């Protein structure tokens, strides 16, 4: 619901008429849709994207790309160093700060996730800060450069039927010329068209599920996107951060900094019954921003946008005919607290697309069971992330309430506001509230790296979201270790092929026949690599054993013979087993 003029980006390469046929049709050109197209192209599969918006809105959305997303990008050939150069430096974006305005009293601080050197023992790609529109431009360029992806803006997907082959026939219509429509035939449809997904709405067997324990009421916010250099303000205090929580007697807000020299967003909770978005005139927006920044900052207001959160997850990520699949916000919607939304969507794509490629290439003897594993594996991850995001939102409100009360009290303190926050009981109250209510919001490495694709996962007691211990259990992400200064054990795994890692064992077979289909397996022998001795113990590579890893870097199982490899692949492709022993 933009109020002021957004900052559009228009690429004329994306304004052609869609073709009549492609192996995969993707609906939506956000991060999930663009990344899906790129991954399909990596498997030499042609893809068509239709996107109803003619331009990308300028207001940034997501801003933190977490380690797992970056590991996935790295595996799939995207230049993560180039991407990092487009975002904020760790020096600018290391902290989250709690302030009485950017020039006021500092109430406390937390690291924004783990961006330090220590986390590099757990992941080769620490989190960093980048605006979603910049990420989308990066992914769009990567997809178009493959030569196998076409993007068609200004076309909306309306409905789908099936042809005699069982392919989907999608009716798409021009936004500019509603009488202009066509049908696109595709083997599969990937719905990446956001939380208000038309594709999901047209799938009657799919409904919303809600995480147990999460409130289902909508919480409304207004975001004001502005351009202006606030680096001098921050430099004068030394309080650099990626995110500020500004607490005022009049209102409480957040300031998301995409670029200290240019782009940032002021966000606050609102009551839509009393605050319509059209009430956020430029004058009103400036009043709210100035209360946070202080006077004397030159900036322009770009847009004001009202939105709501409401944690929910699709009941299934596929239609009954297993021809249409949901990804990203079409499959799940979380409160923004924790930054798990876009990252969960990118991992959805990572799980789904290699499976579609195997099916299209005829490598899967039982496509039905195989493709159902997408919902079975990804939905529990989304449920856990939705619940944590909802918990973070509730606790954030608890902190805002306490800190707001303290700020109000400080204004009446006879010794002055600054001295009020030096009082021992006040400092203890603030520190305790930050630790209790805000720390999980900014440290969820356990959710990011620790999810497991295994049936038993749903019955295990929940862990703290920051609790991540590398594991070689079946279904877990392969643990990271450095093989040299720039290479990770995760780099062993090619996207497209299974990988068998051993340490001098008798494993030589590179092709396996599964019900008449040939499955390729890469072989990696790490015998003699002294730098990996600790990692070998961690993943339990004993004599004459190996570990079989899926193309998405999750462990399928430990094996002790080529026959055992054959059995694991047989169970996975034919029976839909997610892990083996």
Coordinates of C-alpha atoms in Angstrom, one line a residue:
X1 CA 0.0 0.0 0.0
X2 CA 2.6 2.6 -1.0
X3 CA 1.6 6.2 -0.4
X4 CA 4.5 8.3 -1.8
X5 CA 6.1 7.6 -5.1
X6 CA 8.3 4.5 -4.9
X7 CA 11.7 4.2 -6.5
X8 CA 11.2 1.9 -9.4
X9 CA 13.7 -0.1 -11.3
X10 CA 12.8 -1.0 -14.9
X11 CA 14.7 -3.4 -17.1
X12 CA 13.6 -3.5 -20.7
X13 CA 14.8 -7.1 -21.0
X14 CA 11.8 -8.0 -18.8
X15 CA 9.0 -6.6 -21.0
X16 CA 8.7 -9.2 -23.7
X17 CA 5.7 -11.4 -24.4
X18 CA 5.9 -14.7 -22.6
X19 CA 6.4 -17.9 -24.7
X20 CA 3.8 -20.6 -25.0
X21 CA 5.8 -23.4 -23.3
X22 CA 8.6 -24.0 -20.9
X23 CA 9.5 -27.0 -18.6
X24 CA 8.9 -24.8 -15.6
X25 CA 6.7 -21.6 -15.1
X26 CA 7.6 -19.5 -12.1
X27 CA 5.0 -17.0 -10.8
X28 CA 6.7 -14.1 -9.1
X29 CA 10.1 -12.4 -9.5
X30 CA 11.1 -11.9 -5.9
X31 CA 14.1 -13.6 -4.3
X32 CA 12.6 -17.1 -4.2
X33 CA 11.4 -17.0 -7.8
X34 CA 14.6 -15.5 -9.3
X35 CA 16.7 -18.0 -7.4
X36 CA 14.6 -20.9 -8.5
X37 CA 15.0 -19.8 -12.1
X38 CA 18.8 -19.5 -11.7
X39 CA 19.0 -23.0 -10.1
X40 CA 16.9 -24.6 -12.9
X41 CA 19.2 -23.0 -15.4
X42 CA 22.2 -24.5 -13.6
X43 CA 20.5 -27.8 -14.5
X44 CA 20.2 -26.7 -18.2
X45 CA 16.4 -26.3 -17.8
X46 CA 14.6 -23.4 -19.4
X47 CA 12.3 -21.3 -17.2
X48 CA 9.7 -18.6 -17.7
X49 CA 8.9 -16.1 -14.9
X50 CA 5.8 -14.0 -15.0
X51 CA 5.5 -11.1 -12.6
X52 CA 2.4 -8.8 -12.2
X53 CA 4.4 -5.8 -11.1
X54 CA 5.9 -3.8 -13.9
X55 CA 8.6 -2.3 -11.6
X56 CA 10.2 -3.3 -8.4
X57 CA 9.1 -1.2 -5.5
X58 CA 11.8 0.9 -3.9
X59 CA 11.0 0.4 -0.3
X60 CA 13.5 -2.2 1.0
X61 CA 12.0 -5.3 2.8
X62 CA 14.3 -8.0 4.1
X63 CA 17.8 -6.9 4.9
X64 CA 19.7 -9.7 6.6
X65 CA 21.0 -12.6 4.5
X66 CA 21.9 -15.4 6.9
X67 CA 24.7 -18.0 6.7
X68 CA 22.6 -20.8 5.3
X69 CA 21.4 -18.7 2.4
X70 CA 24.9 -17.6 1.6
X71 CA 26.2 -21.2 1.8
X72 CA 23.5 -22.1 -0.7
X73 CA 24.5 -19.3 -3.0
X74 CA 28.1 -20.2 -2.7
X75 CA 27.4 -23.9 -3.6
X76 CA 25.4 -22.9 -6.6
X77 CA 28.1 -20.7 -8.2
X78 CA 26.9 -17.2 -7.1
X79 CA 29.7 -14.8 -6.2
X80 CA 29.1 -14.2 -2.5
X81 CA 32.0 -11.8 -2.3
X82 CA 30.5 -9.7 -5.1
X83 CA 27.2 -9.8 -3.3
X84 CA 28.8 -8.7 0.0
X85 CA 30.3 -5.7 -1.7
X86 CA 26.8 -4.5 -2.5
X87 CA 25.7 -4.5 1.1
X88 CA 26.9 -3.0 4.4
X89 CA 30.2 -3.6 5.9
X90 CA 30.4 -5.5 9.2
X91 CA 31.8 -2.4 10.8
X92 CA 28.6 -0.5 9.9
X93 CA 26.2 -3.3 10.6
X94 CA 27.6 -5.4 13.5
X95 CA 25.3 -4.1 16.3
X96 CA 21.7 -3.7 17.3
X97 CA 21.3 -0.7 19.5
X98 CA 18.6 0.4 21.9
X99 CA 18.5 4.2 22.1
X100 CA 16.5 7.2 23.3
X101 CA 16.8 8.5 19.8
X102 CA 20.0 8.3 17.7
X103 CA 21.6 11.2 19.6
X104 CA 20.1 10.3 23.0
X105 CA 21.0 8.0 25.8
X106 CA 22.2 4.5 24.9
X107 CA 20.1 1.9 26.6
X108 CA 22.0 -1.2 25.5
X109 CA 23.3 -3.1 22.6
X110 CA 23.5 -6.6 21.1
X111 CA 25.5 -8.1 18.2
X112 CA 23.3 -8.6 15.1
X113 CA 23.7 -12.3 14.9
X114 CA 27.3 -13.7 14.7
X115 CA 29.4 -11.7 12.3
X116 CA 32.7 -12.2 14.2
X117 CA 35.7 -14.4 13.3
X118 CA 34.6 -17.2 15.8
X119 CA 31.5 -18.0 13.7
X120 CA 33.7 -18.9 10.8
X121 CA 34.4 -22.2 12.5
X122 CA 30.7 -23.0 12.0
X123 CA 30.0 -21.5 8.6
X124 CA 32.2 -20.2 5.8
X125 CA 29.6 -17.4 5.1
X126 CA 28.6 -15.2 8.1
X127 CA 25.4 -13.1 7.9
X128 CA 25.5 -9.7 6.3
X129 CA 23.2 -6.8 5.6
X130 CA 21.8 -6.0 2.1
X131 CA 18.5 -4.4 1.0
X132 CA 16.1 -6.9 -0.7
X133 CA 15.8 -4.8 -3.9
X134 CA 19.6 -5.0 -4.3
X135 CA 19.5 -8.8 -3.7
X136 CA 16.8 -9.1 -6.3
X137 CA 18.8 -7.2 -8.8
X138 CA 21.8 -9.4 -8.2
X139 CA 19.7 -12.6 -8.6
X140 CA 17.9 -11.3 -11.7
X141 CA 21.2 -10.5 -13.4
X142 CA 22.5 -14.0 -12.5
X143 CA 19.4 -15.6 -13.9
X144 CA 19.3 -13.7 -17.1
X145 CA 23.0 -14.3 -17.7
X146 CA 22.4 -18.0 -18.0
X147 CA 20.5 -17.5 -21.2
X148 CA 17.8 -20.0 -20.1
X149 CA 15.6 -17.6 -18.1
X150 CA 13.1 -15.1 -19.4
X151 CA 11.3 -12.6 -17.1
X152 CA 8.0 -11.1 -18.2
X153 CA 6.8 -8.2 -16.1
X154 CA 3.3 -6.9 -16.3
X155 CA 1.7 -10.3 -16.6
X156 CA -0.5 -11.8 -13.9
X157 CA -1.2 -15.5 -13.4
X158 CA -4.9 -16.2 -13.2
X159 CA -5.6 -20.0 -13.2
X160 CA -4.3 -23.3 -14.5
X161 CA -5.8 -26.4 -16.0
X162 CA -4.2 -29.6 -17.4
X163 CA -3.5 -30.7 -21.0
X164 CA -3.5 -34.2 -22.4
X165 CA 0.1 -34.7 -21.4
X166 CA -0.6 -33.8 -17.8
X167 CA 1.2 -30.5 -18.1
X168 CA -0.2 -27.4 -16.6
X169 CA -1.8 -24.8 -18.8
X170 CA -1.6 -21.4 -17.1
X171 CA -3.7 -18.5 -18.2
X172 CA -1.8 -15.3 -17.8
X173 CA -3.1 -11.8 -18.6
X174 CA -1.5 -8.5 -19.4
X175 CA -1.9 -5.9 -16.6
X176 CA -1.7 -3.1 -19.1
X177 CA -4.0 -4.7 -21.7
X178 CA -6.5 -6.9 -19.8
X179 CA -8.0 -8.2 -23.1
X180 CA -4.5 -9.6 -24.0
X181 CA -4.1 -13.1 -22.5
X182 CA -2.3 -16.4 -23.4
X183 CA -1.8 -19.9 -22.1
X184 CA 1.6 -21.2 -21.0
X185 CA 2.2 -24.9 -20.9
X186 CA 4.7 -26.2 -18.4
X187 CA 5.5 -29.5 -16.7
X188 CA 5.6 -27.7 -13.3
X189 CA 4.6 -24.4 -11.7
X190 CA 6.5 -22.8 -8.9
X191 CA 4.4 -20.3 -7.0
X192 CA 6.7 -17.6 -5.7
X193 CA 4.0 -14.8 -5.8
X194 CA 4.1 -13.8 -2.1
X195 CA 1.9 -14.0 0.9
X196 CA -1.2 -13.0 -1.1
X197 CA -0.4 -15.8 -3.6
X198 CA -3.0 -16.2 -6.4
X199 CA -1.6 -19.6 -7.1
X200 CA -2.2 -20.8 -3.6
X201 CA -5.6 -19.2 -3.5
X202 CA -6.6 -21.2 -6.6
X203 CA -5.5 -24.4 -5.0
X204 CA -8.5 -25.5 -2.9
X205 CA -6.7 -28.4 -1.2
X206 CA -4.2 -26.0 0.4
X207 CA -5.1 -23.9 3.5
X208 CA -3.2 -22.0 6.2
X209 CA -1.9 -23.9 9.3
X210 CA -0.8 -22.0 12.4
X211 CA 2.1 -22.9 14.7
X212 CA 1.0 -24.3 18.0
X213 CA 1.3 -21.6 20.7
X214 CA 1.5 -18.6 18.3
X215 CA -1.2 -15.9 18.3
X216 CA -3.1 -15.6 15.1
X217 CA -4.1 -12.0 15.4
X218 CA -2.7 -9.5 12.9
X219 CA -0.2 -6.9 14.0
X220 CA 0.1 -3.8 11.8
X221 CA 3.1 -1.6 11.1
X222 CA 3.9 1.4 9.0
X223 CA 7.3 1.7 7.3
X224 CA 8.7 5.0 6.0
X225 CA 11.5 4.7 3.5
X226 CA 13.8 7.7 3.3
X227 CA 17.1 8.6 1.6
X228 CA 19.6 10.8 3.3
X229 CA 23.1 10.6 4.8
X230 CA 22.9 9.8 8.5
X231 CA 26.6 8.8 8.8
X232 CA 27.6 12.1 10.4
X233 CA 25.0 11.7 13.1
X234 CA 26.2 8.1 13.8
X235 CA 29.9 9.1 13.6
X236 CA 29.4 11.8 16.2
X237 CA 28.3 9.2 18.7
X238 CA 30.2 6.1 17.5
X239 CA 27.0 4.1 17.8
X240 CA 27.2 2.3 14.5
X241 CA 24.5 -0.4 14.0
X242 CA 22.4 -2.2 11.5
X243 CA 19.2 -1.7 13.5
X244 CA 18.2 0.8 16.1
X245 CA 15.2 0.6 18.5
X246 CA 14.4 4.2 19.2
X247 CA 12.2 4.8 22.3
X248 CA 10.5 8.1 22.8
X249 CA 7.8 9.3 25.2
X250 CA 5.5 9.9 22.2
X251 CA 6.2 6.7 20.3
X252 CA 8.5 3.7 19.9
X253 CA 10.1 2.8 16.6
X254 CA 12.8 0.9 14.8
X255 CA 15.3 2.3 12.3
X256 CA 16.6 -0.3 9.8
X257 CA 19.8 1.0 8.2
X258 CA 20.5 -0.4 4.7
X259 CA 23.2 2.2 4.0
X260 CA 24.3 4.9 6.5
X261 CA 25.0 7.2 3.6
X262 CA 21.8 6.8 1.8
X263 CA 18.9 4.4 2.5
X264 CA 17.0 3.5 5.7
X265 CA 13.5 2.7 6.9
X266 CA 11.7 4.0 10.0
X267 CA 9.1 1.4 11.2
X268 CA 6.6 1.5 14.0
X269 CA 3.6 -0.5 15.2
X270 CA 0.3 1.1 14.4
X271 CA -3.4 0.6 15.1
X272 CA -5.2 0.6 11.7
X273 CA -8.4 1.6 13.3
X274 CA -7.0 4.9 14.3
X275 CA -4.0 5.4 11.9
X276 CA -4.8 5.1 8.2
X277 CA -1.7 5.0 6.0
X278 CA -2.9 8.2 4.2
X279 CA -2.5 10.0 7.5
X280 CA 1.2 9.5 7.1
X281 CA 1.7 12.7 5.0
X282 CA 5.2 13.8 4.4
X283 CA 4.9 16.3 7.3
X284 CA 3.8 13.4 9.6
X285 CA 6.6 11.2 8.4
X286 CA 9.2 13.9 9.0
X287 CA 7.9 14.5 12.5
X288 CA 8.3 10.8 13.3
X289 CA 11.7 10.5 11.7
X290 CA 13.0 13.7 13.4
X291 CA 12.0 12.4 16.8
X292 CA 14.3 9.4 16.1
X293 CA 17.2 11.2 14.3
X294 CA 17.2 14.6 15.9
X295 CA 17.2 17.9 14.0
X296 CA 19.4 19.0 11.1
X297 CA 19.5 15.9 8.9
X298 CA 18.8 16.4 5.2
X299 CA 16.7 13.6 3.8
X300 CA 13.9 12.9 1.4
X301 CA 10.9 10.7 2.2
X302 CA 10.4 8.1 -0.5
X303 CA 7.3 6.1 0.6
X304 CA 5.1 5.1 3.4
X305 CA 3.7 1.6 3.5
X306 CA 1.3 -0.2 5.9
X307 CA 1.6 -3.9 6.3
X308 CA 0.8 -6.6 8.8
X309 CA 2.2 -9.8 10.3
X310 CA 0.4 -13.0 11.1
X311 CA 2.4 -16.3 11.5
X312 CA 1.1 -19.0 9.2
X313 CA 2.3 -21.9 7.1
X314 CA 0.6 -23.6 4.1
X315 CA -0.9 -27.0 4.9
X316 CA 1.0 -28.5 2.0
X317 CA 3.6 -27.1 -0.3
X318 CA 2.2 -28.9 -3.3
X319 CA -1.1 -29.4 -5.1
X320 CA -2.6 -32.9 -5.2
X321 CA -1.3 -33.6 -8.7
X322 CA 2.3 -32.7 -7.6
X323 CA 2.6 -30.3 -10.5
X324 CA 2.4 -27.0 -8.6
X325 CA 4.7 -26.1 -5.7
X326 CA 4.8 -23.2 -3.2
X327 CA 7.9 -21.4 -2.2
X328 CA 8.8 -18.4 0.0
X329 CA 6.1 -16.2 1.2
X330 CA 3.5 -18.1 -0.8
X331 CA 4.2 -21.1 1.5
X332 CA 4.7 -19.3 4.8
X333 CA 4.5 -15.8 6.4
X334 CA 6.3 -14.8 9.5
X335 CA 6.7 -11.6 11.6
X336 CA 9.9 -9.9 10.6
X337 CA 11.5 -10.2 14.0
X338 CA 14.4 -12.5 13.5
X339 CA 14.8 -12.0 9.7
X340 CA 13.8 -15.6 8.9
X341 CA 11.3 -15.0 6.1
X342 CA 13.3 -14.5 2.9
X343 CA 16.0 -16.9 4.1
X344 CA 13.5 -19.7 4.7
X345 CA 12.2 -19.1 1.2
X346 CA 15.7 -19.4 -0.4
X347 CA 16.2 -22.7 1.5
X348 CA 12.8 -23.9 0.2
X349 CA 14.0 -23.4 -3.3
X350 CA 17.3 -25.1 -2.6
X351 CA 15.4 -28.2 -1.4
X352 CA 12.8 -28.2 -4.3
X353 CA 14.7 -27.4 -7.5
X354 CA 17.2 -30.2 -7.6
X355 CA 14.3 -32.6 -7.1
X356 CA 12.4 -31.1 -10.0
X357 CA 15.5 -31.4 -12.1
X358 CA 15.9 -35.1 -11.3
X359 CA 12.2 -35.7 -12.2
X360 CA 12.4 -33.8 -15.4
X361 CA 15.6 -35.6 -16.4
X362 CA 13.9 -39.0 -15.8
X363 CA 16.2 -40.0 -13.0
X364 CA 13.5 -40.8 -10.5
X365 CA 11.5 -44.0 -10.7
X366 CA 8.8 -42.9 -8.3
X367 CA 8.3 -39.1 -8.8
X368 CA 5.2 -39.0 -6.6
X369 CA 6.9 -40.2 -3.4
X370 CA 10.0 -38.3 -4.2
X371 CA 8.3 -34.9 -4.7
X372 CA 6.2 -35.2 -1.6
X373 CA 9.4 -35.1 0.4
X374 CA 9.5 -31.3 -0.3
X375 CA 6.5 -30.6 1.9
X376 CA 7.6 -33.3 4.5
X377 CA 11.0 -31.7 4.8
X378 CA 10.4 -28.0 4.5
X379 CA 7.1 -27.5 6.3
X380 CA 8.5 -28.4 9.8
X381 CA 11.3 -25.9 9.3
X382 CA 8.8 -23.2 8.4
X383 CA 6.7 -24.1 11.5
X384 CA 9.7 -23.7 13.8
X385 CA 10.7 -20.4 12.2
X386 CA 7.2 -19.0 12.3
X387 CA 6.9 -19.9 16.0
X388 CA 10.2 -18.3 16.8
X389 CA 9.4 -15.2 14.8
X390 CA 6.0 -14.8 16.6
X391 CA 7.7 -15.3 19.9
X392 CA 10.3 -12.7 19.0
X393 CA 7.5 -10.2 18.1
X394 CA 5.7 -10.8 21.4
X395 CA 8.9 -10.4 23.4
X396 CA 9.9 -7.3 21.4
X397 CA 6.6 -5.7 22.5
X398 CA 7.4 -6.6 26.1
X399 CA 10.8 -4.8 25.8
X400 CA 9.2 -1.8 24.1
X401 CA 6.6 -1.5 26.9
X402 CA 9.2 -1.6 29.7
X403 CA 11.7 0.7 28.0
X404 CA 8.9 3.2 27.1
X405 CA 7.8 3.3 30.7
X406 CA 11.4 4.0 31.7
X407 CA 11.9 6.7 29.2
X408 CA 8.7 8.4 30.4
X409 CA 9.9 8.1 34.0
X410 CA 13.3 9.5 33.1
X411 CA 11.7 12.8 31.8
X412 CA 10.5 13.4 35.4
X413 CA 13.6 12.4 37.2
X414 CA 14.9 15.3 39.2
X415 CA 18.6 14.6 38.5
X416 CA 18.0 14.4 34.7
X417 CA 17.3 11.7 32.1
X418 CA 20.9 10.7 31.6
X419 CA 21.5 10.2 35.3
X420 CA 18.2 8.2 35.5
X421 CA 19.6 5.5 33.2
X422 CA 22.8 5.2 35.3
X423 CA 20.8 4.1 38.3
X424 CA 21.6 0.5 39.2
X425 CA 18.0 -0.7 39.3
X426 CA 17.3 0.9 35.9
X427 CA 20.4 -0.6 34.3
X428 CA 19.5 -4.0 35.7
X429 CA 16.0 -3.8 34.5
X430 CA 17.0 -2.8 30.9
X431 CA 19.9 -5.3 30.7
X432 CA 17.6 -8.1 31.9
X433 CA 14.8 -7.2 29.5
X434 CA 17.3 -7.0 26.5
X435 CA 18.7 -10.4 27.4
X436 CA 15.3 -12.0 27.9
X437 CA 13.2 -10.3 25.2
X438 CA 15.7 -9.4 22.5
X439 CA 18.6 -11.8 22.4
X440 CA 16.8 -14.6 20.6
X441 CA 15.7 -12.1 18.0
X442 CA 19.3 -11.6 17.0
X443 CA 20.9 -15.0 17.5
X444 CA 19.2 -17.9 15.8
X445 CA 22.1 -19.8 14.4
X446 CA 20.5 -23.1 15.6
X447 CA 17.4 -22.4 13.4
X448 CA 19.5 -21.3 10.5
X449 CA 22.0 -24.2 10.3
X450 CA 20.6 -26.8 12.6
X451 CA 17.4 -28.0 11.0
X452 CA 17.2 -31.7 10.2
X453 CA 15.4 -33.5 7.4
X454 CA 14.3 -36.6 9.4
X455 CA 11.0 -38.0 10.6
X456 CA 12.0 -37.9 14.2
X457 CA 12.6 -34.2 14.2
X458 CA 8.9 -33.4 14.8
X459 CA 8.9 -35.4 18.0
X460 CA 12.1 -33.9 19.6
X461 CA 11.9 -31.3 22.3
X462 CA 12.6 -27.8 21.0
X463 CA 16.0 -26.3 21.4
X464 CA 16.9 -22.7 22.1
X465 CA 17.1 -20.9 18.7
X466 CA 20.7 -20.0 19.1
X467 CA 21.8 -23.5 20.1
X468 CA 23.8 -24.9 17.1
X469 CA 26.1 -27.9 17.5
X470 CA 27.5 -29.4 14.2
X471 CA 26.2 -32.9 13.7
X472 CA 26.6 -35.8 11.3
X473 CA 23.1 -37.2 12.1
X474 CA 21.1 -38.3 9.1
X475 CA 19.2 -35.4 7.6
X476 CA 21.5 -32.7 9.1
X477 CA 23.4 -30.2 7.0
X478 CA 27.0 -31.4 6.4
X479 CA 29.2 -29.7 9.0
X480 CA 31.6 -27.0 7.9
X481 CA 35.4 -27.2 8.3
X482 CA 38.1 -25.3 6.4
X483 CA 40.1 -27.4 3.9
X484 CA 42.3 -24.4 3.3
X485 CA 42.1 -20.7 3.8
X486 CA 39.2 -20.2 1.3
X487 CA 37.6 -23.6 0.9
X488 CA 35.0 -25.4 3.0
X489 CA 34.0 -29.0 3.3
X490 CA 30.6 -27.8 2.1
X491 CA 32.3 -27.0 -1.2
X492 CA 32.7 -30.8 -1.7
X493 CA 29.1 -31.1 -2.6
X494 CA 28.0 -30.3 -6.2
X495 CA 24.6 -29.0 -6.7
X496 CA 22.9 -31.6 -9.0
X497 CA 24.8 -34.7 -7.7
X498 CA 25.0 -36.8 -4.6
X499 CA 28.4 -37.0 -3.0
X500 CA 30.2 -39.8 -1.2
X501 CA 32.9 -38.7 1.2
X502 CA 35.4 -41.2 2.6
X503 CA 38.9 -41.3 4.0
X504 CA 40.7 -44.0 2.1
X505 CA 37.9 -46.5 2.0
X506 CA 37.0 -49.0 -0.8
X507 CA 34.4 -46.8 -2.5
X508 CA 34.9 -46.5 -6.3
X509 CA 31.4 -46.8 -7.9
X510 CA 30.2 -43.6 -9.4
X511 CA 26.9 -44.7 -11.0
X512 CA 24.0 -46.6 -9.4
X513 CA 20.9 -48.1 -11.0
X514 CA 17.7 -47.4 -9.1
X515 CA 14.7 -49.0 -10.8
X516 CA 16.3 -48.5 -14.2
X517 CA 17.3 -44.9 -13.5
X518 CA 21.0 -43.9 -13.3
X519 CA 22.0 -41.8 -10.3
X520 CA 25.5 -40.2 -10.4
X521 CA 27.5 -40.0 -7.2
X522 CA 30.7 -37.8 -6.8
X523 CA 33.5 -39.5 -4.9
X524 CA 35.6 -37.4 -2.5
X525 CA 38.6 -39.1 -0.7
X526 CA 39.9 -37.0 2.1
X527 CA 42.6 -39.5 3.3
X528 CA 45.8 -37.8 4.3
X529 CA 44.2 -34.4 4.9
X530 CA 45.5 -33.7 8.4
X531 CA 43.6 -30.4 8.7
X532 CA 40.4 -32.4 8.6
X533 CA 41.2 -34.9 11.3
X534 CA 38.8 -33.3 13.8
X535 CA 36.1 -33.1 11.2
X536 CA 36.6 -36.8 10.3
X537 CA 35.9 -37.6 14.0
X538 CA 32.9 -35.3 14.0
X539 CA 31.2 -36.9 11.0
X540 CA 32.2 -40.4 12.2
X541 CA 34.3 -41.4 9.2
X542 CA 35.7 -44.7 10.5
X543 CA 37.7 -47.2 8.6
X544 CA 35.8 -48.5 5.5
X545 CA 32.9 -46.1 6.1
X546 CA 31.6 -43.1 4.1
X547 CA 29.0 -40.5 4.4
X548 CA 26.5 -40.0 1.5
X549 CA 25.3 -36.4 1.1
X550 CA 22.4 -35.1 -1.0
X551 CA 22.8 -32.3 -3.6
X552 CA 21.4 -29.8 -1.1
X553 CA 24.2 -30.6 1.4
X554 CA 22.1 -32.6 3.8
X555 CA 23.3 -36.0 4.9
X556 CA 21.4 -39.0 3.6
X557 CA 23.3 -41.5 5.7
X558 CA 26.5 -43.4 6.7
X559 CA 27.4 -46.3 4.6
X560 CA 30.0 -49.1 4.7
X561 CA 29.8 -50.5 1.1
X562 CA 28.7 -49.8 -2.4
X563 CA 25.7 -52.0 -1.7
X564 CA 24.7 -49.9 1.2
X565 CA 24.9 -46.8 -1.0
X566 CA 22.6 -48.6 -3.4
X567 CA 20.1 -49.3 -0.6
X568 CA 20.0 -45.8 0.7
X569 CA 19.4 -44.4 -2.8
X570 CA 16.7 -47.0 -3.5
X571 CA 14.9 -46.1 -0.3
X572 CA 15.2 -42.3 -0.9
X573 CA 14.1 -42.3 -4.5
X574 CA 11.4 -45.0 -4.3
X575 CA 10.1 -44.8 -0.8
X576 CA 10.5 -41.2 0.0
X577 CA 12.7 -42.0 3.0
X578 CA 14.4 -38.8 4.2
X579 CA 17.4 -40.4 5.9
X580 CA 18.9 -43.8 6.4
X581 CA 21.4 -45.7 8.5

